[in-house]
Amino acid sequence: MDYPITPAVRFLRERKIDFTPHLYDYVKHGGTRESAKQLGVDEHAVIKTLVFETNGKKPLIVLMHGDREVSTKNLARHIGLKTVEPATAERATKWTGYQFGGTSPFGTRMQMPVYVERTIFDLNKIYINGGKRGFLVEIDPDDLRSLNVSEVDVAI
């Protein structure tokens, strides 16, 4: 299969992390529901890469099940801050180096803390953005630990 060689793919290759590439037709505002439908997989196993910022304007990434939302109140409480809010598309692109809709936690432009919903590690395999719209990589969830992640319980 011919797939894009993104900073995320380079990151996975450098760390010898096995992955299976999956291309699908990107649909604006389709999100994880659309990619799961096109790939014929459970949306719970499609992982969203969400960029947030602290009240001190510091970036962080949260990895969440496609069929769940992030409780910003619980996230802020977990990391000992007053507030956390989603970053604008422009700021997220600046910090990660990825276009909105194609954000991967791997190979980001800037190092930032990565928080993973704890139950993601209960899955056999996950589908996560490979650094381009319409491109997911299938990996073992334990491979997320290459990012130096912190586990959280912030799903709604």
mmCIF file of C-alpha atoms in Angstrom:
data_model
loop_
_atom_site.group_PDB
_atom_site.id
_atom_site.type_symbol
_atom_site.label_atom_id
_atom_site.label_comp_id
_atom_site.label_asym_id
_atom_site.label_seq_id
_atom_site.Cartn_x
_atom_site.Cartn_y
_atom_site.Cartn_z
ATOM 1 C CA MET A 1 0.000 0.000 0.000
ATOM 2 C CA ASP A 2 1.200 3.446 -0.891
ATOM 3 C CA TYR A 3 0.801 5.712 2.154
ATOM 4 C CA PRO A 4 2.173 9.133 3.151
ATOM 5 C CA ILE A 5 5.536 9.351 4.915
ATOM 6 C CA THR A 6 4.749 11.855 7.681
ATOM 7 C CA PRO A 7 6.726 12.865 10.784
ATOM 8 C CA ALA A 8 4.483 10.379 12.663
ATOM 9 C CA VAL A 9 5.483 7.528 10.335
ATOM 10 C CA ARG A 10 9.160 8.471 10.729
ATOM 11 C CA PHE A 11 8.729 8.502 14.536
ATOM 12 C CA LEU A 12 7.173 5.010 14.490
ATOM 13 C CA ARG A 13 9.867 3.638 12.166
ATOM 14 C CA GLU A 14 12.722 5.140 14.230
ATOM 15 C CA ARG A 15 11.377 3.420 17.339
ATOM 16 C CA LYS A 16 10.712 0.170 15.456
ATOM 17 C CA ILE A 17 6.999 0.298 16.326
ATOM 18 C CA ASP A 18 4.934 -2.025 14.140
ATOM 19 C CA PHE A 19 1.996 -0.341 12.473
ATOM 20 C CA THR A 20 -0.512 -1.042 9.738
ATOM 21 C CA PRO A 21 -1.432 1.983 7.589
ATOM 22 C CA HIS A 22 -5.093 2.638 6.729
ATOM 23 C CA LEU A 23 -6.192 5.249 4.207
ATOM 24 C CA TYR A 24 -9.791 6.442 3.968
ATOM 25 C CA ASP A 25 -11.664 9.273 2.285
ATOM 26 C CA TYR A 26 -11.434 12.275 4.612
ATOM 27 C CA VAL A 27 -14.808 13.898 5.244
ATOM 28 C CA LYS A 28 -14.822 17.372 6.796
ATOM 29 C CA HIS A 29 -16.454 17.200 10.263
ATOM 30 C CA GLY A 30 -16.737 13.400 9.857
ATOM 31 C CA GLY A 31 -14.412 12.717 12.781
ATOM 32 C CA THR A 32 -13.866 9.291 14.283
ATOM 33 C CA ARG A 33 -17.394 8.143 13.416
ATOM 34 C CA GLU A 34 -16.697 8.541 9.707
ATOM 35 C CA SER A 35 -13.230 6.941 9.765
ATOM 36 C CA ALA A 36 -14.530 4.002 11.858
ATOM 37 C CA LYS A 37 -17.413 3.497 9.405
ATOM 38 C CA GLN A 38 -15.135 3.568 6.359
ATOM 39 C CA LEU A 39 -12.580 1.191 7.925
ATOM 40 C CA GLY A 40 -15.265 -1.090 9.362
ATOM 41 C CA VAL A 41 -13.950 -0.851 12.942
ATOM 42 C CA ASP A 42 -15.469 0.061 16.314
ATOM 43 C CA GLU A 43 -15.371 3.831 16.918
ATOM 44 C CA HIS A 44 -14.251 3.102 20.503
ATOM 45 C CA ALA A 45 -10.923 1.809 19.068
ATOM 46 C CA VAL A 46 -10.391 4.924 16.914
ATOM 47 C CA ILE A 47 -8.393 7.296 19.101
ATOM 48 C CA LYS A 48 -8.718 11.078 18.861
ATOM 49 C CA THR A 49 -5.627 13.260 19.283
ATOM 50 C CA LEU A 50 -6.855 16.416 21.006
ATOM 51 C CA VAL A 51 -4.719 19.474 21.674
ATOM 52 C CA PHE A 52 -5.543 21.517 24.778
ATOM 53 C CA GLU A 53 -3.921 24.472 26.452
ATOM 54 C CA THR A 54 -3.557 25.344 30.099
ATOM 55 C CA ASN A 55 -4.499 28.669 31.660
ATOM 56 C CA GLY A 56 -0.758 29.448 31.312
ATOM 57 C CA LYS A 57 -1.053 28.922 27.520
ATOM 58 C CA LYS A 58 1.032 25.722 27.641
ATOM 59 C CA PRO A 59 0.032 22.955 25.176
ATOM 60 C CA LEU A 60 -0.817 19.358 26.011
ATOM 61 C CA ILE A 61 -2.253 16.401 24.128
ATOM 62 C CA VAL A 62 -5.086 14.138 25.252
ATOM 63 C CA LEU A 63 -5.722 10.793 23.553
ATOM 64 C CA MET A 64 -9.375 9.784 23.858
ATOM 65 C CA HIS A 65 -11.704 7.085 22.533
ATOM 66 C CA GLY A 66 -13.528 8.291 19.428
ATOM 67 C CA ASP A 67 -16.931 7.771 21.040
ATOM 68 C CA ARG A 68 -16.113 9.717 24.224
ATOM 69 C CA GLU A 69 -15.508 13.358 25.159
ATOM 70 C CA VAL A 70 -12.932 14.879 27.546
ATOM 71 C CA SER A 71 -14.046 16.385 30.845
ATOM 72 C CA THR A 72 -11.877 19.521 30.918
ATOM 73 C CA LYS A 73 -12.814 19.999 34.577
ATOM 74 C CA ASN A 74 -11.484 16.543 35.512
ATOM 75 C CA LEU A 75 -8.424 16.972 33.293
ATOM 76 C CA ALA A 76 -7.539 20.308 34.928
ATOM 77 C CA ARG A 77 -8.060 18.768 38.371
ATOM 78 C CA HIS A 78 -5.862 15.777 37.450
ATOM 79 C CA ILE A 79 -2.926 17.964 36.393
ATOM 80 C CA GLY A 80 -3.383 20.419 39.250
ATOM 81 C CA LEU A 81 -4.562 23.424 37.264
ATOM 82 C CA LYS A 82 -7.511 25.772 37.417
ATOM 83 C CA THR A 83 -8.594 25.411 33.788
ATOM 84 C CA VAL A 84 -7.784 23.604 30.576
ATOM 85 C CA GLU A 85 -9.436 24.355 27.254
ATOM 86 C CA PRO A 86 -9.248 23.076 23.687
ATOM 87 C CA ALA A 87 -6.585 24.872 21.658
ATOM 88 C CA THR A 88 -7.633 26.760 18.547
ATOM 89 C CA ALA A 89 -6.911 25.029 15.244
ATOM 90 C CA GLU A 90 -4.195 27.606 14.522
ATOM 91 C CA ARG A 91 -2.398 27.075 17.843
ATOM 92 C CA ALA A 92 -2.717 23.285 17.592
ATOM 93 C CA THR A 93 -1.184 23.377 14.105
ATOM 94 C CA LYS A 94 1.647 25.652 15.275
ATOM 95 C CA TRP A 95 2.501 23.382 18.231
ATOM 96 C CA THR A 96 2.129 20.004 16.525
ATOM 97 C CA GLY A 97 3.138 20.801 12.962
ATOM 98 C CA TYR A 98 0.037 18.940 11.761
ATOM 99 C CA GLN A 99 -2.997 20.248 9.914
ATOM 100 C CA PHE A 100 -6.244 20.214 11.926
ATOM 101 C CA GLY A 101 -7.971 16.889 11.202
ATOM 102 C CA GLY A 102 -4.612 15.180 10.677
ATOM 103 C CA THR A 103 -3.059 15.654 14.124
ATOM 104 C CA SER A 104 -0.952 12.762 15.388
ATOM 105 C CA PRO A 105 0.647 12.490 18.824
ATOM 106 C CA PHE A 106 3.783 11.072 17.146
ATOM 107 C CA GLY A 107 6.508 13.301 15.757
ATOM 108 C CA THR A 108 5.055 16.609 16.904
ATOM 109 C CA ARG A 109 6.978 19.819 16.215
ATOM 110 C CA MET A 110 7.040 20.670 19.919
ATOM 111 C CA GLN A 111 7.475 18.332 22.903
ATOM 112 C CA MET A 112 4.385 18.439 25.107
ATOM 113 C CA PRO A 113 2.804 16.285 27.816
ATOM 114 C CA VAL A 114 0.569 13.477 26.514
ATOM 115 C CA TYR A 115 -2.351 12.212 28.597
ATOM 116 C CA VAL A 116 -4.048 8.951 27.631
ATOM 117 C CA GLU A 117 -7.483 7.810 28.766
ATOM 118 C CA ARG A 118 -6.641 4.771 30.927
ATOM 119 C CA THR A 119 -9.114 2.385 29.242
ATOM 120 C CA ILE A 120 -7.356 2.763 25.867
ATOM 121 C CA PHE A 121 -4.728 0.336 27.197
ATOM 122 C CA ASP A 122 -7.470 -2.324 27.623
ATOM 123 C CA LEU A 123 -7.929 -2.570 23.841
ATOM 124 C CA ASN A 124 -6.118 -5.138 21.652
ATOM 125 C CA LYS A 125 -5.367 -2.603 18.929
ATOM 126 C CA ILE A 126 -6.122 1.031 18.234
ATOM 127 C CA TYR A 127 -6.408 3.251 15.184
ATOM 128 C CA ILE A 128 -4.782 6.646 15.593
ATOM 129 C CA ASN A 129 -3.985 9.485 13.216
ATOM 130 C CA GLY A 130 -0.841 8.963 11.167
ATOM 131 C CA GLY A 131 -0.211 12.670 10.578
ATOM 132 C CA LYS A 132 -2.465 13.417 7.631
ATOM 133 C CA ARG A 133 -6.182 13.767 7.006
ATOM 134 C CA GLY A 134 -7.604 10.426 5.870
ATOM 135 C CA PHE A 135 -4.709 8.383 7.286
ATOM 136 C CA LEU A 136 -4.821 6.239 10.423
ATOM 137 C CA VAL A 137 -2.229 3.794 11.723
ATOM 138 C CA GLU A 138 -3.210 0.605 13.535
ATOM 139 C CA ILE A 139 -0.927 -0.071 16.510
ATOM 140 C CA ASP A 140 -0.810 -1.882 19.830
ATOM 141 C CA PRO A 141 -1.973 0.584 22.522
ATOM 142 C CA ASP A 142 1.120 -0.250 24.613
ATOM 143 C CA ASP A 143 3.178 1.441 21.880
ATOM 144 C CA LEU A 144 1.718 4.768 23.083
ATOM 145 C CA ARG A 145 4.102 4.449 26.042
ATOM 146 C CA SER A 146 6.921 5.488 23.641
ATOM 147 C CA LEU A 147 5.489 8.997 24.104
ATOM 148 C CA ASN A 148 6.113 9.053 27.859
ATOM 149 C CA VAL A 149 2.391 9.269 28.607
ATOM 150 C CA SER A 150 0.393 9.811 31.782
ATOM 151 C CA GLU A 151 -2.798 7.829 32.257
ATOM 152 C CA VAL A 152 -5.970 9.719 33.166
ATOM 153 C CA ASP A 153 -9.674 9.062 33.816
ATOM 154 C CA VAL A 154 -11.317 12.033 32.114
ATOM 155 C CA ALA A 155 -13.796 10.454 29.665
ATOM 156 C CA ILE A 156 -17.458 11.450 29.538
#
